[in-house]
Short mmCIF file of C-alpha atoms and ligand atoms in Angstrom, two decimals:
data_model
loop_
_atom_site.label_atom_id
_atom_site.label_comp_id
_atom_site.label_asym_id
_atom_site.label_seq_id
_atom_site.Cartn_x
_atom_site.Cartn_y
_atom_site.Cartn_z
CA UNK A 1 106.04 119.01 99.99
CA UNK A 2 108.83 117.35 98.36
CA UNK A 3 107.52 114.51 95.85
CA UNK A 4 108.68 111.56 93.93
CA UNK A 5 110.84 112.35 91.04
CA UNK A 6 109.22 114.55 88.08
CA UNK A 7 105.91 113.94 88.81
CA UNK A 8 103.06 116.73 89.06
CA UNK A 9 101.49 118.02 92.43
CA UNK A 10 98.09 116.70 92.38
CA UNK A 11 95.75 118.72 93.54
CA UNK A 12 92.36 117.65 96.15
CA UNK A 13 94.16 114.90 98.15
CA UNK A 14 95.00 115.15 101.46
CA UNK A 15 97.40 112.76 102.28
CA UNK A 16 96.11 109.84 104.94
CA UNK A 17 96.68 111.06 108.84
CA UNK A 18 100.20 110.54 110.05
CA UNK A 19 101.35 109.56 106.72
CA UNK A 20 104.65 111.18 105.26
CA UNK A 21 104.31 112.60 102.11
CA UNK A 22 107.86 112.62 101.38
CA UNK A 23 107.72 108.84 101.21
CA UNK A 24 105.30 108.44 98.32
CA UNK A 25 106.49 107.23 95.04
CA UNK A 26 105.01 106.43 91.93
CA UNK A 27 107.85 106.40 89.37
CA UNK A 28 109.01 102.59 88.71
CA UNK A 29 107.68 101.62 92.33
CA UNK A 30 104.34 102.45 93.85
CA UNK A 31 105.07 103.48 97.19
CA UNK A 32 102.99 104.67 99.93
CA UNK A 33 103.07 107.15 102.66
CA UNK A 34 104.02 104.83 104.96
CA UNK A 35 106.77 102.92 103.15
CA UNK A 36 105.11 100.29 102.05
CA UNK A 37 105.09 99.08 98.40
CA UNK A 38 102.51 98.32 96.09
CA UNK A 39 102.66 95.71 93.92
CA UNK A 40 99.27 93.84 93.98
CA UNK A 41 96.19 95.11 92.59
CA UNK A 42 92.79 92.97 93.15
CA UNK A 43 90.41 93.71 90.10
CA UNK A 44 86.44 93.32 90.72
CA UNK A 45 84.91 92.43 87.30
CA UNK A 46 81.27 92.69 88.37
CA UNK A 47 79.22 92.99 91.87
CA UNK A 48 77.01 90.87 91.44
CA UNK A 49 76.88 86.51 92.43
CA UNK A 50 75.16 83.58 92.12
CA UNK A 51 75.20 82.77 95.78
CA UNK A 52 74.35 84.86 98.70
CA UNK A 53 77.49 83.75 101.39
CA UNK A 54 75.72 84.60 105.04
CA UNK A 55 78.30 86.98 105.58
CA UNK A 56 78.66 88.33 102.56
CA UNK A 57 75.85 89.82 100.05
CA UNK A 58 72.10 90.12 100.97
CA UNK A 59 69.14 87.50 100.26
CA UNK A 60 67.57 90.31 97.90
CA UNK A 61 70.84 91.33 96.40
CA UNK A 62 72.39 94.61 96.25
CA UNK A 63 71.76 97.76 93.85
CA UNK A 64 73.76 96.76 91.14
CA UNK A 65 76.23 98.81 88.98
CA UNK A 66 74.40 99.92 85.70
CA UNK A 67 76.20 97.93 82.68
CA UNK A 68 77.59 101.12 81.17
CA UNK A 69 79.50 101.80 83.67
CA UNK A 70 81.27 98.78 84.31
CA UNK A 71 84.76 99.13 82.90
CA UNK A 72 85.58 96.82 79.75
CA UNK A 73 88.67 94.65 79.11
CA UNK A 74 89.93 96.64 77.09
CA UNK A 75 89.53 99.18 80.12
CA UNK A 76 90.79 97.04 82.87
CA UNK A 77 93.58 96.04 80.54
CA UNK A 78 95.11 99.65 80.10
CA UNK A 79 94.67 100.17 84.23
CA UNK A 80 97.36 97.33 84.51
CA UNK A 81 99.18 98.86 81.57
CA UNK A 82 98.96 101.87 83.05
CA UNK A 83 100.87 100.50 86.56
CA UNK A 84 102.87 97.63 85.38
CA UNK A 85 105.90 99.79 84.64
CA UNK A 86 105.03 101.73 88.13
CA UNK A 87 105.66 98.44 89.95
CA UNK A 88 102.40 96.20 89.65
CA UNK A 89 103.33 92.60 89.61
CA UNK A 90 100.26 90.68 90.43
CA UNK A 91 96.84 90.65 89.63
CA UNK A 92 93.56 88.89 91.08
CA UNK A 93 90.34 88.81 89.17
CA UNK A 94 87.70 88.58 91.69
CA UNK A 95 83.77 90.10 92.32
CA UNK A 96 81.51 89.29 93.26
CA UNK A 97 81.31 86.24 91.33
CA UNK A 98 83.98 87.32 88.42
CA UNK A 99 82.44 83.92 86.32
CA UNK A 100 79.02 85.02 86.01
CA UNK A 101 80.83 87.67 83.82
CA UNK A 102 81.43 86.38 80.19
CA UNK A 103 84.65 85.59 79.03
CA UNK A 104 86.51 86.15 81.91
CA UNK A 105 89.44 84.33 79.99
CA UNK A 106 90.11 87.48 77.24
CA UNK A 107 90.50 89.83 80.17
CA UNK A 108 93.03 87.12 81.34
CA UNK A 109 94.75 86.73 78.00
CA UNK A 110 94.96 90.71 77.57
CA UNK A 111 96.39 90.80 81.34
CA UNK A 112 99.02 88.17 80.49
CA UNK A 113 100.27 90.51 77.54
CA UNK A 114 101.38 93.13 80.13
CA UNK A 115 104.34 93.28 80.24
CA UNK A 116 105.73 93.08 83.88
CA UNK A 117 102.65 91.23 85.35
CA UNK A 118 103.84 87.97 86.66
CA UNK A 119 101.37 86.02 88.28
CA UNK A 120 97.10 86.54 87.23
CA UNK A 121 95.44 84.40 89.93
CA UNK A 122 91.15 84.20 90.57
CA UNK A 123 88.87 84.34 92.99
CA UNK A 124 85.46 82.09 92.79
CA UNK A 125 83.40 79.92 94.34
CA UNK A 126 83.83 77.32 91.80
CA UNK A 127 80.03 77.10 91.08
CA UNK A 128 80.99 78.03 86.98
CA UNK A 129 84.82 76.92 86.99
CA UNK A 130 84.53 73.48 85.88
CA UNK A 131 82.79 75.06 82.25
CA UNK A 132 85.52 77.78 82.34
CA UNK A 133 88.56 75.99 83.50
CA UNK A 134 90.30 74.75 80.54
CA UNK A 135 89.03 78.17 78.65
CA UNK A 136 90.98 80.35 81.73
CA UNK A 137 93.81 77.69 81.56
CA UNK A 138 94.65 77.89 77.57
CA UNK A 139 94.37 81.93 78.61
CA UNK A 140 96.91 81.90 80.78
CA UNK A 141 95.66 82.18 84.47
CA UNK A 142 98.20 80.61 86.77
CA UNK A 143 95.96 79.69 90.04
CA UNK A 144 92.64 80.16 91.36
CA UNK A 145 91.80 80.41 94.90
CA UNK A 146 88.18 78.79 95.81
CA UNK A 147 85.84 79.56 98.94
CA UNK A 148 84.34 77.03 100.64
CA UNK A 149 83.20 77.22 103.75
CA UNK A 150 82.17 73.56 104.06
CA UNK A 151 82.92 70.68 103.27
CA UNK A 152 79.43 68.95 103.54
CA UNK A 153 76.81 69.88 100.88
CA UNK A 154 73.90 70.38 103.01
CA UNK A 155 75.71 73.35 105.13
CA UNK A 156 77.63 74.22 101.68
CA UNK A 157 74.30 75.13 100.67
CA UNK A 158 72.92 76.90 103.48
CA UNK A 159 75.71 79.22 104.07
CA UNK A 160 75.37 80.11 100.42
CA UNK A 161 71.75 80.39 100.67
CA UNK A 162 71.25 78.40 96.77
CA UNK A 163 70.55 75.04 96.79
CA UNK A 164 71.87 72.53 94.17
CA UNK A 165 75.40 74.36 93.72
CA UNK A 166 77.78 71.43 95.79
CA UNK A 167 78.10 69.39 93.08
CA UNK A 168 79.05 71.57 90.90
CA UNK A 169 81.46 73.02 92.98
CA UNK A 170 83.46 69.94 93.41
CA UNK A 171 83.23 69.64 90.31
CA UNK A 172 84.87 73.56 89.93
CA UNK A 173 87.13 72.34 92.15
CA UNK A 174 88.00 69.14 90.20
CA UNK A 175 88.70 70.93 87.01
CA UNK A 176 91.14 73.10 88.86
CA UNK A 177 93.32 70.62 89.88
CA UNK A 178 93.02 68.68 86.58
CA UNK A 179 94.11 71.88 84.10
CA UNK A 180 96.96 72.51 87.04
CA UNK A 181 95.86 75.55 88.63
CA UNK A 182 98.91 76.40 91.25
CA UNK A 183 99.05 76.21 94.19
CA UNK A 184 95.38 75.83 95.09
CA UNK A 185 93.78 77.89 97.78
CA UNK A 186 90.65 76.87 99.50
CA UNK A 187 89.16 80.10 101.83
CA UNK A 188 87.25 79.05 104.82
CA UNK A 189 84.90 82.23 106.09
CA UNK A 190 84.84 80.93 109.96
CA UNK A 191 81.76 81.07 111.51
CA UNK A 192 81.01 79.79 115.20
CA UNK A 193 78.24 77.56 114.80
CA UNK A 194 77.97 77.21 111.50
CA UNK A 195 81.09 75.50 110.22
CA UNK A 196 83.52 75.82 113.50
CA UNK A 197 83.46 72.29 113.95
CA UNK A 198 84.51 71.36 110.61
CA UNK A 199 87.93 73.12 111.12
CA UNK A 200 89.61 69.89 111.92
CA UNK A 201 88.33 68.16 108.83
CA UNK A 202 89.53 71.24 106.89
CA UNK A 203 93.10 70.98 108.39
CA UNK A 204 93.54 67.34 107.98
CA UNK A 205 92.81 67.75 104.11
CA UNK A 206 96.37 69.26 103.55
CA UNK A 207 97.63 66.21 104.75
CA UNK A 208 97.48 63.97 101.95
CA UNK A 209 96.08 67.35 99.01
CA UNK A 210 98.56 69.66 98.33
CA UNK A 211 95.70 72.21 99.11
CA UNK A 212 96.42 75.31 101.32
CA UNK A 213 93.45 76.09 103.43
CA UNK A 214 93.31 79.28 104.50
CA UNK A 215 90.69 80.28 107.85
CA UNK A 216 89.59 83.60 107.31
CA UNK A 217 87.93 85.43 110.42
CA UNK A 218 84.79 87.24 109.51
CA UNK A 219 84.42 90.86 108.88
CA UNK A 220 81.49 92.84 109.33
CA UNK A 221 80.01 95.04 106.57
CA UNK A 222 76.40 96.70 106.58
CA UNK A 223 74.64 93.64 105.34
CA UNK A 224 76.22 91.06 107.93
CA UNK A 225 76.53 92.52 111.14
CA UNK A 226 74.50 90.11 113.10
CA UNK A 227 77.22 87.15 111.67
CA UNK A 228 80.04 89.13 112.09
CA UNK A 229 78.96 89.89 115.94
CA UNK A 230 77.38 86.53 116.84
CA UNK A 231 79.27 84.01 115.31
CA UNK A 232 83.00 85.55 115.21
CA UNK A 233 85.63 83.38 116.12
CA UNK A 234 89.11 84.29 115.74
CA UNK A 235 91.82 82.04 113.98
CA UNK A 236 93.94 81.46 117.01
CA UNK A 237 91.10 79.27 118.46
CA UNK A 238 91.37 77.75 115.07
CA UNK A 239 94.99 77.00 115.18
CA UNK A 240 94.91 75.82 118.96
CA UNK A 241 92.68 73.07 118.09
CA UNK A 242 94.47 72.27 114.80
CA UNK A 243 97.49 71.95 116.82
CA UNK A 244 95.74 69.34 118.89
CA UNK A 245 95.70 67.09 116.20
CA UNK A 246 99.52 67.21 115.00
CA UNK A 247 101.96 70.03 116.04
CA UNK A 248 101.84 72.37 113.43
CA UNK A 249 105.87 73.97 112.09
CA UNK A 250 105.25 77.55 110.71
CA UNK A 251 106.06 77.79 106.93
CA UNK A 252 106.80 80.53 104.10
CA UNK A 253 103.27 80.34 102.07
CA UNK A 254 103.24 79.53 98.86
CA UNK A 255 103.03 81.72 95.83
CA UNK A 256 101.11 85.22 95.97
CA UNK A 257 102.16 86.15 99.71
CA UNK A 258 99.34 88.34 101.16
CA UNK A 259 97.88 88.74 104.82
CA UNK A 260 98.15 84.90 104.89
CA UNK A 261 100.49 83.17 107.61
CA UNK A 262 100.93 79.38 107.15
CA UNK A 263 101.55 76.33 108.59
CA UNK A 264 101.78 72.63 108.23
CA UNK A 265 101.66 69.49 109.41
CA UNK A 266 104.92 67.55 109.36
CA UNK A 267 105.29 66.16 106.22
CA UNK A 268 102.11 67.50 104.64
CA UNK A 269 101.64 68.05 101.05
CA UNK A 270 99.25 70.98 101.67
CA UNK A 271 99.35 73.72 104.16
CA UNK A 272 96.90 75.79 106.62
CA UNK A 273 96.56 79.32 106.72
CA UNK A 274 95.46 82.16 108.57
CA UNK A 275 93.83 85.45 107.62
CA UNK A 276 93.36 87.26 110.91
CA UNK A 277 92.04 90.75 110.34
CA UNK A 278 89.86 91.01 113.76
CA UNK A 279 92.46 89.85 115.82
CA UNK A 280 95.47 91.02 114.41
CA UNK A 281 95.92 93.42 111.67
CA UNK A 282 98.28 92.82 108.98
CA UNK A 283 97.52 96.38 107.24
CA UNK A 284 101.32 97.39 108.12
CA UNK A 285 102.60 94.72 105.56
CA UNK A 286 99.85 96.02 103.27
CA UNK A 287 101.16 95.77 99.86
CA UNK A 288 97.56 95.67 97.29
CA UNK A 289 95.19 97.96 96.04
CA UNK A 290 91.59 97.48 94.56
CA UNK A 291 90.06 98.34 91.03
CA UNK A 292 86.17 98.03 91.29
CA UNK A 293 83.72 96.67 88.50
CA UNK A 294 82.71 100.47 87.92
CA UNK A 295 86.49 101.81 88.01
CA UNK A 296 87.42 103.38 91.51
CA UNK A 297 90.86 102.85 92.33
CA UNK A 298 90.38 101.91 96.32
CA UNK A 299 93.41 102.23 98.32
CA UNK A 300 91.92 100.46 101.42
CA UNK A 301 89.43 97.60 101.56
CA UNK A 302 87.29 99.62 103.57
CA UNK A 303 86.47 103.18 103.97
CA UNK A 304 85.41 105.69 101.37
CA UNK A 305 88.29 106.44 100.24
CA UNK A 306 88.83 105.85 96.02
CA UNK A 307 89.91 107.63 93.16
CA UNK A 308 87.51 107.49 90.06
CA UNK A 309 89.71 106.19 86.85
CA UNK A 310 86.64 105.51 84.78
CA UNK A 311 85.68 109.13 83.89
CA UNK A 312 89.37 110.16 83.44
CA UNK A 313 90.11 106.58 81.14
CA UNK A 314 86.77 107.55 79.05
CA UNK A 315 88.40 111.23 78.67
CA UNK A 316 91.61 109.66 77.52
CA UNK A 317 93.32 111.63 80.67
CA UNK A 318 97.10 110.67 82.28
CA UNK A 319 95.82 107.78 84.71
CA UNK A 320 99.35 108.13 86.85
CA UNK A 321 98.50 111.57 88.79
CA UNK A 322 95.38 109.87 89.91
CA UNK A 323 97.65 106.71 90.91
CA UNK A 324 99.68 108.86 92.80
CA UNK A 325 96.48 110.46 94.67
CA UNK A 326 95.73 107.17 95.84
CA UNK A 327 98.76 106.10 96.78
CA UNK A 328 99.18 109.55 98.96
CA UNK A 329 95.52 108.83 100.59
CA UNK A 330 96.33 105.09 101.65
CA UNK A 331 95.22 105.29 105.10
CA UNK A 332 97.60 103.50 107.65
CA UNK A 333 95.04 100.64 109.41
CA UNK A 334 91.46 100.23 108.61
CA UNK A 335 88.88 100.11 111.53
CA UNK A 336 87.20 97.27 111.56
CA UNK A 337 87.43 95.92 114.98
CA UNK A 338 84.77 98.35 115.99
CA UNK A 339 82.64 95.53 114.63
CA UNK A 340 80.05 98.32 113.37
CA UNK A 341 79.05 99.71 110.29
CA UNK A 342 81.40 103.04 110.63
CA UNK A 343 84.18 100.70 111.32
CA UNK A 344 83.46 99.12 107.60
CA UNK A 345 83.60 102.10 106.21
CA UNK A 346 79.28 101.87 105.33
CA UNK A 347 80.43 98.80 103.07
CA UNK A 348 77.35 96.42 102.26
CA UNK A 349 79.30 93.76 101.31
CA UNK A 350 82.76 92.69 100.39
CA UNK A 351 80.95 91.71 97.17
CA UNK A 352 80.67 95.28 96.33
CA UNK A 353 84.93 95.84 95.78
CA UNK A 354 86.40 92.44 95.63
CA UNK A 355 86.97 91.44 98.81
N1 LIG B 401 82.91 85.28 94.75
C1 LIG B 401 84.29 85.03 94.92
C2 LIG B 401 84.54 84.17 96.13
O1 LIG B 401 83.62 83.99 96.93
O2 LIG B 401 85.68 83.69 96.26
C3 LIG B 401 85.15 86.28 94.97
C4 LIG B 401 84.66 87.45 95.77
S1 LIG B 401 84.57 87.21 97.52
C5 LIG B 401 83.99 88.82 98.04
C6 LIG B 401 86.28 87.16 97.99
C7 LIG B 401 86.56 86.54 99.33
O3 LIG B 401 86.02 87.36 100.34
C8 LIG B 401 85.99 85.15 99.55
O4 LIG B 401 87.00 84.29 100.00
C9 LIG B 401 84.96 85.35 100.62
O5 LIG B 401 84.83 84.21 101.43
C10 LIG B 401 85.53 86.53 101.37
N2 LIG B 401 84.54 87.29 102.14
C11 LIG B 401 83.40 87.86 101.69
N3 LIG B 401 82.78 88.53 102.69
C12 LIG B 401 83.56 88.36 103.79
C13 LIG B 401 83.46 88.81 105.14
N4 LIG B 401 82.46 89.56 105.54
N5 LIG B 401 84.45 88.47 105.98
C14 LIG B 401 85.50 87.71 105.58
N6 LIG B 401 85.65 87.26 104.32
C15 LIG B 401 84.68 87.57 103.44
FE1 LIG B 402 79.29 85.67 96.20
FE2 LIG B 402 81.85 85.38 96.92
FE3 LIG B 402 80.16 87.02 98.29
FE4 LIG B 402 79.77 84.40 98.43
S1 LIG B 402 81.61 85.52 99.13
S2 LIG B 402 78.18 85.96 98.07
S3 LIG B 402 80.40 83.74 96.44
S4 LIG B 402 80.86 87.30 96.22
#
């Protein structure tokens, strides 16, 4: 098998069905089997949340990750090390809730000391932001991205299943825009008859807010699959009725490009984007990996496939061969238009690696 340059065979991976081995680097680029490059790394600081989303974690919860296992900072902060100079550019902080963590904003200020890492963005649902904001600000983080999947309290409330959290996530999302958070993401979850006929309101925002709404089709995991069957709705039924309202000119999205695909209104501060991956996959532009809370290195969002780090950090071991291993496993597509269980790889909830 012929490798990147000077790096050691790794033993107890096999490399990801029809991938070519050949093509994987991990010298100053982190490249996959398949060609694609790696430059994005989502980081789960904890599992659990203050809300329960419908279609994400459980009324009762889920078994949580014992404390001692969770990786530190300090941890976390020698992973990025670790792959900055391998190609990482970007980093999300995201959970389960990452705020009901303390002092989310040291991990931030030790991630903006890597050298190489150019953008450190978040992912919350606002309910703790407007405490934190100025705190993650001063930090360093450069944007957040906020879900919310409605824009009217009552049904805020009942798709997060915790009552009295709408005001103080406008108020989360106040503070963002007043400590400059760029650009601002809002992400919609859609769900047919629970917020479907709110997607016009949501698309008219961008008008006038320089917010970029992004509709996100369901996926199912273990603990949703009666949401993610009944209520699906795909995002081109989304964008044919946004289109109704204005015609809609496609546009490059704005920083941190991902699975998103945008477009606007003419002349609209904001924009309105699409995360589609029912209906269309976007896994061959893949270009991310995931750290969990506990310190598996996950090279797909679903499936079991994930290389402990945590034991081999603790042991003061070379992190990079395990990179590698991941890097070689990366499996082409995920499955999850079965729409089952096995097609989510047995994942409870996106809660559990970050979404
Ligand atoms: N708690 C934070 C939040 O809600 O933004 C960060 C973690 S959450 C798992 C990350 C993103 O995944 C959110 O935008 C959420 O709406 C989305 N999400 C969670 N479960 C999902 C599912 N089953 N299908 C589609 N998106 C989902
Ligand atoms: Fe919590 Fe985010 Fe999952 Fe909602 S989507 S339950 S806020 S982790």
């Amino acid at each position: 098998m012929s490798r990147g340059p000077g790096l050691p065979i790794v033993d107890g991976a096999t490399p990801a069905p029809g991938s070519d081995p050949a093509r994987v680097r991990a010298d100053d680029a982190m490249v996959d089997g398949f060609g694609r490059r790696i430059e994005y790394l989502r980081i789960s600081v904890t599992d659990k949340c203050n809300l329960r989303c419908v279609y994400c974690m459980p009324m009762e919860g889920l078994p949580w990750i014992p404390k001692a296992q969770l990786l530190s900072w300090e941890e976390i902060r020698d992973v990025v090390g670790e792959m900055a100079p391998m190609g990482l550019r970007r980093v999300r902080i995201t959970g389960g809730e990452p705020l009901v963590r303390r002092d989310v904003d040291t991990l931030v200020r030790f991630l903006r000391d890597v050298p190489g890492i150019e953008d450190i963005s978040l992912s919350t649902n606002a309910v703790l932001l407007a405490d934190q904001a100025d705190a993650l600000a001063d930090a360093g983080l450069d944007r957040v991205n906020v879900s919310l999947d409605s824009l009217r309290d009552d049904r805020m409330e009942a798709i997060a299943r915790r009552s009295g959290v709408a005001a103080r996530i406008r108020a989360g999302l106040e503070a963002a825009e007043r400590v400059g958070f760029q650009p601002l993401k809002l992400n919609v979850v859609l769900m047919r008859g629970r917020n479907d006929d709110e997607i016009e309101d949501f698309a008219r925002l961008t008008v006038d807010r320089p917010w970029h709404v992004r509709f996100i089709e369901v996926m199912p995991t273990g603990a949703n699959l009666d949401v993610s069957r009944d209520e699906q709705l795909t995002c081109d039924e989304a964008l044919e009725r946004i289109s109704a309202i204005d015609a809609l000119e496609p546009v490059e999205g704005p920083t941190g490009n991902g699975p998103a695909r945008y477009w606007r209104f003419p002349g609209a501060a904001g924009s309105i984007g699409v995360i589609t991956p029912m209906s269309h996959t976007f896994c061959d532009r893949c270009n991310r990996m995931r750290l969990t809370a506990d310190g598996q290195l996950r090279p797909c969002l679903f499936g079991d496939l994930q290389t402990d780090l945590r034991g081999p950090l603790r042991r003061g071991e070379d992190l990079r061969p395990l990179i590698e291993r991941t890097l070689r496993i990366k499996p082409e597509r995920h499955l999850l238009e079965q729409g089952t269980d096995a097609g989510s790889g047995g994942l409870a909830a996106l809660s559990q690696t970050g979404g």
